[in-house]
Each structure stands twice: as C-alpha cells, then as structure tokens.
C-alpha cells in the first residue's frame, strides 16, 4: 500500500488505533513467556507450594518490568526514547485531525490498547492535547464508558462560532495500573503501585525464582519449576499473601490464556470490548494496529468478524518485521485471505516495494515498524493533507 492511499483513507475515515506492548518499548518489557507460564501454573495439578512460588515469581517479573515503572517514571535513556515516540505520535495525529478536510466526520481518535501503563497520560499531561481516559470528576475521578461519547468544541469570542477540538479516547480494554474498584465503581488510584512495592520489599529475594539465566536467556518452565520446588522446601507460611492481596487490588486482566473466560463477564471489560466492536462496525472506519500481534484470541476474533461483515472497514497492521507476517495471518485466521480483502499487513519490505519510487528517502529509514518509524510515515502523510482534499 502506498502512502498516498493511506493518506486518502485518513482523510475520509473514522480513525481508530489498536496498540500493544511493543509500542511501549524499550522502557517497558514485553510479556515474554509470562503469559504462557501463568497459564501452565493454573493448569498444573501439582502441590500448591511450588505453584505459589512460580506464580509469585511471574507476578514479580511483571511488576518489575511493567507495573512498578509507572509509579515513578525513571527518566533514563529508555524512558526518554519511548516518551519521545509517544509525543511525536500524539502531535502528528493531532495535526492530521486538524488539517484533514472531513466536515462530516468528528475529530475523535479511538486508541484501543491492551497496555496497562500510564505512558499516554504522562505524555499528554502538559501538552495541551485533549485526552479522554474515561474518568470524570475532580476529587475522586470515577470511570464510566459513557464518557467516551463526549466531544469537545471551542467557540470564538468574537463570532461565537464553534469548532470541534481533536480528542483522543484512550480505551484500555485490559484495565490499568491505576484502576481500583470501590463500591462497585472504578476509581483512579496511583498509590496501588506503592502498596505492591511495599509488599514486595518485605519478601526475601531468595523466595523468588529468577526467570533468566546469567547469559540473559529465559529459563525453561521445567528449570523454573525445579528451582521453585527447592524454594518451597524452606518457604515460610503465607509468604506471599500480602503481595498477592496488593497485586489483586489493581483492576486489570491478568496475562493468562484464560483471561477472558473469567473476565469477559465483568461489566467494564465487556463494555470496553463492545465499544471496540462497535467502532469497527461503523461505516468508513479505519483501524491501525501497532505493536500488537493478535495473540489475544478474543480481540482477533472481533477484528476478523468486523472485517468480514463491514466492507467499508480498512484494517492496516504494521508488522514489526518481515518474519512476523505469517504470525499475523495465523492469529487473524487469514492465511487464505479475508472475504472483503480489507485487512492489510504492512511489512517493512512490502512498504518499501510500494513506495520506493516516490518516497525513497523515507524508505531508507524503515528497517522495522516500531512507533518511531510509524511516526515518520504519518508525518509524511501530514505534509500532504490540506483543507483542499487531494491538492498539494
């Protein structure tokens, strides 16, 4: 697909993004084998003690790599690189929404994500760009899905003319590190991470299995299980109870294969997935997918069904590398194509092949599709979107 075709899609579509953990790198870790191993632990018929050791070790790895890095943002090289990519993304998308000539379309962009981090909120806090995270209220912000139906406009002081303001709806389908349930309502509470850290600090580090070998490679599940067995022999009673209690206070879907079997019936998660489905079923909808492999079967099924039933939907998947193409096709169930031919998996090679003649310099910068590289594409598109559609 050429950039010119992408530009035309952006010019005339209801825009949605779906992004996963790959977008928050290098600051935050990806799951690795955590999801697979948590599933194995849940299915394991062995004794509870070593299962608790493995579970606690996996939770700790998830906390260290993702959750606790949101309590205090460490302004190291990785954070600055990740935040810079987020800043560029919001800036160019805001510019696109302001420049495009689409009077009948609103200026909202839906950002669907399975990420539980606060990087988007951190990036936009002082930017002047409008972010709707679903919370409303000043002293005790409460979460409600109906808040995503809100649009903002500004009026001229002289002529009383109103103009809609671009706004990003941040829809976290798996919850977030600051979500806490209180009296049946989700509240925002960043102290949840502090309580988790406190609980972890009180547990001897020898009571956790290190998931990595000294050379940096991941251990096998059998190696983790053997070490957990040894630790379980001298583990104090209820060693992890306070850690598990603090961890479970965070309203989020755990990274396990059976997450939707237990969570989809929960009102909020069900509603968020319904919003995702409805967004894809709208006429002339456009979905960009970034840093997300569709390994989540529930989201993959909803996306595939919407593509099959809505011929006006266009899905554009940015594959990180060429070798990911088959994985995307398999996870989406489109090895033999899709009925409306409206799911495009854009690899670095296929992008270069389509755009080499007109955008040679840009193609030379595309090695992988991370957020930084994707931003370059949107910046180039933004140069050629003006109020006069199709003009330069």
CSV table of C-alpha atoms in Angstrom, one decimal:
chain,number,residue,atom,x,y,z
A,1,UNK,CA,0.0,0.0,0.0
A,2,UNK,CA,1.3,3.4,-0.9
A,3,UNK,CA,1.4,6.4,1.4
A,4,UNK,CA,-0.9,8.2,-1.0
A,5,UNK,CA,-3.6,5.6,-0.5
A,6,UNK,CA,-3.1,5.7,3.3
A,7,UNK,CA,-3.5,9.5,3.1
A,8,UNK,CA,-6.8,9.1,1.3
A,9,UNK,CA,-8.0,6.6,4.0
A,10,UNK,CA,-7.1,9.0,6.8
A,11,UNK,CA,-8.7,11.9,5.0
A,12,UNK,CA,-12.1,10.2,4.9
A,13,UNK,CA,-12.4,7.7,7.7
A,14,UNK,CA,-13.3,7.3,11.3
A,15,UNK,CA,-9.8,6.6,12.8
A,16,UNK,CA,-9.0,4.0,15.4
A,17,UNK,CA,-5.7,2.6,16.7
A,18,UNK,CA,-5.1,-0.7,18.4
A,19,UNK,CA,-1.7,-1.0,20.1
A,20,UNK,CA,0.1,-3.4,22.4
A,21,UNK,CA,3.2,-3.7,24.5
A,22,UNK,CA,5.5,-3.4,21.5
A,23,UNK,CA,4.8,0.3,21.4
A,24,UNK,CA,6.0,1.0,25.0
A,25,UNK,CA,9.4,-0.5,24.3
A,26,UNK,CA,12.2,-0.1,25.3
A,27,UNK,CA,11.0,1.5,28.6
A,28,UNK,CA,8.6,-1.3,29.4
A,29,UNK,CA,9.1,-5.0,28.9
A,30,UNK,CA,7.0,-7.3,26.8
A,31,UNK,CA,5.4,-10.3,28.4
A,32,UNK,CA,7.9,-12.9,27.1
A,33,UNK,CA,6.8,-16.3,28.5
A,34,UNK,CA,4.9,-14.9,31.5
A,35,UNK,CA,1.5,-15.4,29.9
A,36,UNK,CA,2.3,-18.9,28.8
A,37,UNK,CA,3.8,-19.9,32.2
A,38,UNK,CA,1.0,-18.4,34.2
A,39,UNK,CA,-1.4,-20.5,32.2
A,40,UNK,CA,0.7,-23.6,32.8
A,41,UNK,CA,0.7,-22.9,36.6
A,42,UNK,CA,-3.1,-22.6,36.6
A,43,UNK,CA,-3.4,-25.9,34.8
A,44,UNK,CA,-0.7,-27.7,36.9
A,45,UNK,CA,-2.1,-30.4,39.2
A,46,UNK,CA,1.0,-30.3,41.4
A,47,UNK,CA,1.3,-29.1,45.0
A,48,UNK,CA,0.2,-25.6,45.9
A,49,UNK,CA,3.5,-24.5,47.5
A,50,UNK,CA,5.8,-24.6,44.4
A,51,UNK,CA,2.9,-23.2,42.3
A,52,UNK,CA,2.7,-20.2,44.6
A,53,UNK,CA,6.5,-19.7,44.2
A,54,UNK,CA,6.2,-19.7,40.4
A,55,UNK,CA,3.1,-17.5,40.5
A,56,UNK,CA,4.8,-15.0,42.8
A,57,UNK,CA,7.9,-15.0,40.7
A,58,UNK,CA,6.0,-14.4,37.5
A,59,UNK,CA,3.9,-11.6,39.1
A,60,UNK,CA,7.1,-10.0,40.4
A,61,UNK,CA,8.7,-10.1,36.9
A,62,UNK,CA,5.6,-8.4,35.5
A,63,UNK,CA,5.7,-5.8,38.3
A,64,UNK,CA,9.4,-5.1,37.8
A,65,UNK,CA,9.1,-4.9,34.0
A,66,UNK,CA,5.8,-3.1,33.6
A,67,UNK,CA,3.7,-2.2,36.6
A,68,UNK,CA,6.1,-0.5,39.0
A,69,UNK,CA,7.8,1.5,36.3
A,70,UNK,CA,4.6,3.6,36.2
A,71,UNK,CA,4.7,4.7,39.8
A,72,UNK,CA,7.8,6.8,39.3
A,73,UNK,CA,8.9,7.3,35.7
A,74,UNK,CA,12.7,6.8,35.6
A,75,UNK,CA,14.0,9.4,33.2
A,76,UNK,CA,16.7,7.2,31.8
A,77,UNK,CA,17.6,6.7,28.1
A,78,UNK,CA,14.9,4.1,27.5
A,79,UNK,CA,12.1,6.3,29.0
A,80,UNK,CA,13.2,9.4,27.1
A,81,UNK,CA,13.2,7.4,23.8
A,82,UNK,CA,9.8,5.9,24.5
A,83,UNK,CA,8.2,9.1,25.6
A,84,UNK,CA,9.7,10.9,22.6
A,85,UNK,CA,8.0,8.4,20.3
A,86,UNK,CA,4.7,8.8,22.2
A,87,UNK,CA,5.0,12.6,22.0
A,88,UNK,CA,5.6,12.6,18.2
A,89,UNK,CA,2.7,10.2,17.7
A,90,UNK,CA,0.1,12.4,19.5
A,91,UNK,CA,1.5,15.5,17.9
A,92,UNK,CA,1.3,14.3,14.3
A,93,UNK,CA,-2.2,12.6,14.9
A,94,UNK,CA,-3.5,15.8,16.4
A,95,UNK,CA,-2.1,17.7,13.4
A,96,UNK,CA,-3.8,15.2,11.0
A,97,UNK,CA,-7.2,15.7,12.6
A,98,UNK,CA,-6.9,19.4,12.5
A,99,UNK,CA,-5.8,19.5,8.8
A,100,UNK,CA,-7.9,16.9,7.1
A,101,UNK,CA,-11.0,18.1,5.1
A,102,UNK,CA,-13.7,15.9,6.5
A,103,UNK,CA,-16.6,18.1,7.6
A,104,UNK,CA,-19.0,15.2,8.2
A,105,UNK,CA,-16.5,13.3,10.4
A,106,UNK,CA,-15.8,14.0,14.0
A,107,UNK,CA,-12.3,14.8,15.3
A,108,UNK,CA,-12.0,12.0,17.7
A,109,UNK,CA,-9.4,9.2,17.5
A,110,UNK,CA,-10.1,6.0,19.4
A,111,UNK,CA,-7.0,4.5,21.0
A,112,UNK,CA,-7.7,0.9,22.0
A,113,UNK,CA,-4.9,-0.8,23.9
A,114,UNK,CA,-4.2,-3.9,25.9
A,115,UNK,CA,-1.4,-2.0,27.7
A,116,UNK,CA,-2.0,-1.2,31.4
A,117,UNK,CA,0.7,1.5,31.6
A,118,UNK,CA,0.3,5.3,32.1
A,119,UNK,CA,2.7,6.4,29.3
A,120,UNK,CA,-0.1,8.1,27.2
A,121,UNK,CA,-1.3,10.0,30.3
A,122,UNK,CA,2.3,11.0,31.2
A,123,UNK,CA,3.0,12.2,27.7
A,124,UNK,CA,-0.2,14.3,27.3
A,125,UNK,CA,-0.5,15.7,30.8
A,126,UNK,CA,1.1,19.1,29.9
A,127,UNK,CA,0.8,19.0,26.1
A,128,UNK,CA,-2.5,20.9,25.6
A,129,UNK,CA,-3.8,17.9,23.6
A,130,UNK,CA,-7.1,16.6,24.8
A,131,UNK,CA,-7.1,13.1,26.3
A,132,UNK,CA,-10.2,11.3,27.4
A,133,UNK,CA,-9.3,8.3,29.6
A,134,UNK,CA,-12.9,7.6,30.7
A,135,UNK,CA,-12.6,9.2,34.1
A,136,UNK,CA,-14.7,12.1,35.2
A,137,UNK,CA,-14.5,14.0,38.5
A,138,UNK,CA,-12.0,16.3,40.3
A,139,UNK,CA,-11.5,14.9,43.8
A,140,UNK,CA,-12.5,11.3,43.2
A,141,UNK,CA,-12.4,10.6,39.5
A,142,UNK,CA,-14.8,7.8,38.5
A,143,UNK,CA,-14.7,5.6,35.4
A,144,UNK,CA,-17.7,5.3,33.1
A,145,UNK,CA,-17.7,4.1,29.5
A,146,UNK,CA,-20.3,6.6,28.5
A,147,UNK,CA,-17.7,9.3,28.9
A,148,UNK,CA,-16.2,8.2,25.6
A,149,UNK,CA,-19.3,9.7,23.8
A,150,UNK,CA,-18.2,13.2,24.9
A,151,UNK,CA,-16.8,15.6,22.3
A,152,UNK,CA,-15.2,19.0,22.9
A,153,UNK,CA,-15.6,22.2,21.0
A,154,UNK,CA,-14.3,25.7,21.4
A,155,UNK,CA,-16.1,28.9,20.4
A,156,UNK,CA,-14.7,32.2,19.1
A,157,UNK,CA,-15.1,35.1,21.5
A,158,UNK,CA,-15.9,37.5,18.6
A,159,UNK,CA,-18.1,35.5,16.3
A,160,UNK,CA,-19.5,32.8,18.6
A,161,UNK,CA,-18.5,30.2,16.1
A,162,UNK,CA,-17.9,26.7,17.4
A,163,UNK,CA,-15.2,24.3,16.2
A,164,UNK,CA,-14.6,20.8,17.4
A,165,UNK,CA,-11.3,20.1,19.1
A,166,UNK,CA,-9.4,16.9,18.3
A,167,UNK,CA,-9.6,14.5,21.2
A,168,UNK,CA,-8.0,11.1,21.9
A,169,UNK,CA,-10.2,8.5,23.6
A,170,UNK,CA,-7.9,6.2,25.5
A,171,UNK,CA,-9.7,2.9,25.9
A,172,UNK,CA,-7.8,0.4,28.0
A,173,UNK,CA,-9.5,-2.9,27.3
A,174,UNK,CA,-7.4,-4.8,29.9
A,175,UNK,CA,-7.6,-2.2,32.7
A,176,UNK,CA,-4.7,-0.2,34.1
A,177,UNK,CA,-2.2,0.1,36.9
A,178,UNK,CA,-4.2,2.9,38.5
A,179,UNK,CA,-7.7,1.3,38.4
A,180,UNK,CA,-9.2,0.4,41.7
A,181,UNK,CA,-12.7,-0.9,42.4
A,182,UNK,CA,-14.5,0.9,45.2
A,183,UNK,CA,-18.2,0.4,46.0
A,184,UNK,CA,-18.8,-1.1,42.5
A,185,UNK,CA,-17.1,1.9,40.8
A,186,UNK,CA,-13.6,2.1,39.2
A,187,UNK,CA,-11.6,4.9,40.7
A,188,UNK,CA,-8.1,6.2,39.8
A,189,UNK,CA,-5.5,5.5,42.5
A,190,UNK,CA,-1.8,5.6,41.6
A,191,UNK,CA,-1.0,4.5,45.2
A,192,UNK,CA,-1.9,0.9,44.3
A,193,UNK,CA,1.6,0.5,42.8
A,194,UNK,CA,3.2,1.8,46.0
A,195,UNK,CA,1.4,-0.8,48.0
A,196,UNK,CA,2.6,-3.5,45.7
A,197,UNK,CA,6.2,-2.2,46.0
A,198,UNK,CA,5.9,-2.2,49.8
A,199,UNK,CA,4.7,-5.8,49.9
A,200,UNK,CA,7.5,-6.9,47.6
A,201,UNK,CA,10.1,-5.2,49.7
A,202,UNK,CA,9.1,-7.2,52.7
A,203,UNK,CA,9.7,-10.6,50.9
A,204,UNK,CA,13.2,-12.1,50.9
A,205,UNK,CA,14.5,-12.0,47.3
A,206,UNK,CA,15.6,-15.7,47.8
A,207,UNK,CA,11.9,-16.6,47.8
A,208,UNK,CA,11.6,-15.7,44.1
A,209,UNK,CA,12.9,-17.6,41.0
A,210,UNK,CA,14.9,-15.5,38.6
A,211,UNK,CA,13.3,-16.2,35.2
A,212,UNK,CA,16.6,-15.5,33.3
A,213,UNK,CA,19.9,-17.3,33.2
A,214,UNK,CA,23.2,-15.4,33.7
A,215,UNK,CA,23.6,-15.0,29.9
A,216,UNK,CA,20.3,-13.2,29.7
A,217,UNK,CA,18.3,-16.0,28.1
A,218,UNK,CA,15.0,-17.1,29.5
A,219,UNK,CA,14.9,-20.3,31.6
A,220,UNK,CA,12.6,-23.1,30.6
A,221,UNK,CA,9.5,-23.8,32.5
A,222,UNK,CA,11.0,-27.1,33.9
A,223,UNK,CA,14.0,-25.1,35.1
A,224,UNK,CA,11.8,-22.6,36.8
A,225,UNK,CA,9.7,-25.4,38.3
A,226,UNK,CA,12.8,-27.2,39.7
A,227,UNK,CA,14.0,-24.0,41.4
A,228,UNK,CA,10.5,-23.3,42.8
A,229,UNK,CA,10.5,-26.8,44.3
A,230,UNK,CA,13.7,-26.1,46.1
A,231,UNK,CA,12.5,-22.7,47.4
A,232,UNK,CA,9.2,-24.3,48.6
A,233,UNK,CA,11.1,-26.6,51.0
A,234,UNK,CA,12.0,-23.6,53.3
A,235,UNK,CA,9.3,-21.1,52.4
A,236,UNK,CA,7.5,-19.5,55.4
A,237,UNK,CA,3.7,-19.9,55.7
A,238,UNK,CA,1.7,-17.2,53.8
A,239,UNK,CA,5.0,-15.7,52.5
A,240,UNK,CA,3.3,-14.1,49.5
A,241,UNK,CA,-0.2,-13.3,50.9
A,242,UNK,CA,0.3,-9.5,51.3
A,243,UNK,CA,1.9,-9.3,47.9
A,244,UNK,CA,-0.9,-11.2,46.2
A,245,UNK,CA,-3.5,-9.0,48.1
A,246,UNK,CA,-1.9,-5.8,46.9
A,247,UNK,CA,-1.5,-7.1,43.4
A,248,UNK,CA,-5.1,-8.1,43.2
A,249,UNK,CA,-6.3,-4.6,44.1
A,250,UNK,CA,-5.3,-3.5,40.6
A,251,UNK,CA,-8.3,-3.8,38.3
A,252,UNK,CA,-6.7,-5.4,35.3
A,253,UNK,CA,-6.9,-8.6,33.3
A,254,UNK,CA,-4.0,-10.9,34.1
A,255,UNK,CA,-1.8,-12.1,31.3
A,256,UNK,CA,-3.1,-15.6,31.1
A,257,UNK,CA,-4.7,-17.5,28.3
A,258,UNK,CA,-7.9,-18.0,30.1
A,259,UNK,CA,-8.2,-14.2,31.0
A,260,UNK,CA,-11.5,-13.8,29.1
A,261,UNK,CA,-13.1,-16.9,30.4
A,262,UNK,CA,-13.0,-15.3,33.9
A,263,UNK,CA,-13.1,-11.5,33.0
A,264,UNK,CA,-15.3,-11.0,29.9
A,265,UNK,CA,-18.4,-11.3,32.1
A,266,UNK,CA,-17.2,-8.4,34.2
A,267,UNK,CA,-19.3,-5.4,33.3
A,268,UNK,CA,-16.5,-3.0,32.4
A,269,UNK,CA,-14.3,-5.3,30.3
A,270,UNK,CA,-17.4,-6.5,28.4
A,271,UNK,CA,-18.4,-2.9,27.7
A,272,UNK,CA,-15.0,-1.9,26.5
A,273,UNK,CA,-14.9,-4.8,24.1
A,274,UNK,CA,-18.4,-3.8,22.9
A,275,UNK,CA,-17.1,-0.3,22.2
A,276,UNK,CA,-14.2,-1.8,20.2
A,277,UNK,CA,-16.6,-3.9,18.2
A,278,UNK,CA,-19.0,-1.0,17.6
A,279,UNK,CA,-16.1,1.2,16.4
A,280,UNK,CA,-15.1,-1.3,13.7
A,281,UNK,CA,-18.6,-1.7,12.6
A,282,UNK,CA,-19.1,2.0,11.8
A,283,UNK,CA,-19.1,3.0,8.1
A,284,UNK,CA,-15.8,4.0,6.7
A,285,UNK,CA,-13.8,3.0,9.8
A,286,UNK,CA,-10.0,2.7,9.7
A,287,UNK,CA,-8.0,0.6,12.2
A,288,UNK,CA,-4.3,1.0,12.5
A,289,UNK,CA,-2.6,-1.8,14.5
A,290,UNK,CA,0.8,-1.2,16.1
A,291,UNK,CA,2.9,-3.4,18.4
A,292,UNK,CA,0.2,-5.9,18.7
A,293,UNK,CA,0.4,-9.5,17.3
A,294,UNK,CA,-3.3,-10.5,17.8
A,295,UNK,CA,-2.2,-13.3,20.1
A,296,UNK,CA,-5.2,-12.3,22.2
A,297,UNK,CA,-7.8,-14.6,20.6
A,298,UNK,CA,-10.8,-12.5,21.7
A,299,UNK,CA,-9.6,-9.3,20.1
A,300,UNK,CA,-8.5,-11.2,17.0
A,301,UNK,CA,-12.0,-12.8,16.6
A,302,UNK,CA,-13.8,-9.4,17.0
A,303,UNK,CA,-11.4,-7.8,14.4
A,304,UNK,CA,-11.8,-10.6,11.9
A,305,UNK,CA,-15.6,-10.7,12.3
A,306,UNK,CA,-15.9,-6.9,11.8
A,307,UNK,CA,-13.7,-7.1,8.7
A,308,UNK,CA,-15.9,-9.8,7.3
A,309,UNK,CA,-19.2,-8.0,8.0
A,310,UNK,CA,-18.2,-4.4,7.3
A,311,UNK,CA,-16.7,-4.0,3.8
A,312,UNK,CA,-16.1,-0.3,4.4
A,313,UNK,CA,-13.7,-1.1,7.3
A,314,UNK,CA,-10.0,-1.0,6.4
A,315,UNK,CA,-7.5,-2.6,8.8
A,316,UNK,CA,-3.8,-1.7,8.4
A,317,UNK,CA,-1.4,-3.8,10.5
A,318,UNK,CA,2.1,-2.6,11.0
A,319,UNK,CA,4.2,-5.7,11.3
A,320,UNK,CA,7.4,-5.1,13.2
A,321,UNK,CA,9.5,-7.2,10.9
A,322,UNK,CA,9.0,-9.2,7.7
A,323,UNK,CA,9.2,-12.5,9.6
A,324,UNK,CA,6.1,-11.6,11.6
A,325,UNK,CA,3.8,-11.8,8.6
A,326,UNK,CA,2.9,-15.4,8.9
A,327,UNK,CA,2.2,-15.0,12.7
A,328,UNK,CA,-0.3,-12.2,12.0
A,329,UNK,CA,-2.0,-14.2,9.3
A,330,UNK,CA,-2.3,-17.2,11.5
A,331,UNK,CA,-3.5,-15.3,14.6
A,332,UNK,CA,-6.2,-13.5,12.5
A,333,UNK,CA,-7.1,-16.6,10.6
A,334,UNK,CA,-6.5,-15.1,7.2
A,335,UNK,CA,-3.8,-17.5,5.8
A,336,UNK,CA,-6.0,-17.8,2.7
A,337,UNK,CA,-7.2,-14.2,2.7
A,338,UNK,CA,-10.4,-12.5,4.0
A,339,UNK,CA,-13.8,-12.1,2.4
A,340,UNK,CA,-13.6,-8.3,1.9
A,341,UNK,CA,-9.9,-8.1,1.3
A,342,UNK,CA,-9.8,-5.3,3.8
A,343,UNK,CA,-7.0,-6.5,6.2
A,344,UNK,CA,-3.6,-5.3,5.1
A,345,UNK,CA,-0.5,-6.5,6.9
A,346,UNK,CA,2.2,-3.9,6.1
A,347,UNK,CA,5.7,-5.3,6.5
A,348,UNK,CA,8.9,-3.1,6.1
A,349,UNK,CA,9.7,-4.9,2.8
A,350,UNK,CA,6.2,-4.5,1.3
A,351,UNK,CA,6.1,-0.8,2.3
A,352,UNK,CA,9.4,-0.2,0.6
A,353,UNK,CA,8.3,-2.1,-2.5
A,354,UNK,CA,5.2,0.1,-2.9
A,355,UNK,CA,6.8,3.4,-2.0
A,356,UNK,CA,10.4,3.2,-3.2
A,357,UNK,CA,9.9,5.4,-6.3
A,358,UNK,CA,8.2,8.3,-4.7
A,359,UNK,CA,9.4,8.2,-1.1
A,360,UNK,CA,12.9,6.8,-1.5
A,361,UNK,CA,14.5,8.7,1.4
A,362,UNK,CA,11.7,7.6,3.8
A,363,UNK,CA,12.0,4.0,2.7
A,364,UNK,CA,15.7,4.1,3.6
A,365,UNK,CA,14.8,4.8,7.2
A,366,UNK,CA,12.4,1.9,7.5
A,367,UNK,CA,14.0,-1.2,8.9
A,368,UNK,CA,11.3,-2.2,11.4
A,369,UNK,CA,7.9,-0.8,12.2
A,370,UNK,CA,8.3,0.5,15.8
A,371,UNK,CA,6.4,3.6,16.9
A,372,UNK,CA,9.3,5.9,15.9
A,373,UNK,CA,9.2,4.5,12.4
A,374,UNK,CA,5.4,4.6,12.1
A,375,UNK,CA,5.5,8.2,13.2
A,376,UNK,CA,7.7,9.0,10.2
A,377,UNK,CA,5.0,7.7,7.9
A,378,UNK,CA,2.3,9.8,9.5
A,379,UNK,CA,4.5,12.9,9.4
A,380,UNK,CA,5.0,12.4,5.6
A,381,UNK,CA,1.2,11.9,5.2
A,382,UNK,CA,0.6,15.1,7.2
A,383,UNK,CA,2.6,17.1,4.8
A,384,UNK,CA,0.2,16.3,2.0
A,385,UNK,CA,-3.1,16.7,3.8
A,386,UNK,CA,-4.6,20.1,3.4
A,387,UNK,CA,-8.1,21.6,3.6
A,388,UNK,CA,-8.4,21.2,-0.1
A,389,UNK,CA,-8.7,17.4,-0.4
A,390,UNK,CA,-6.4,15.8,-3.0
A,391,UNK,CA,-4.4,19.0,-3.6
A,392,UNK,CA,-0.8,19.8,-2.9
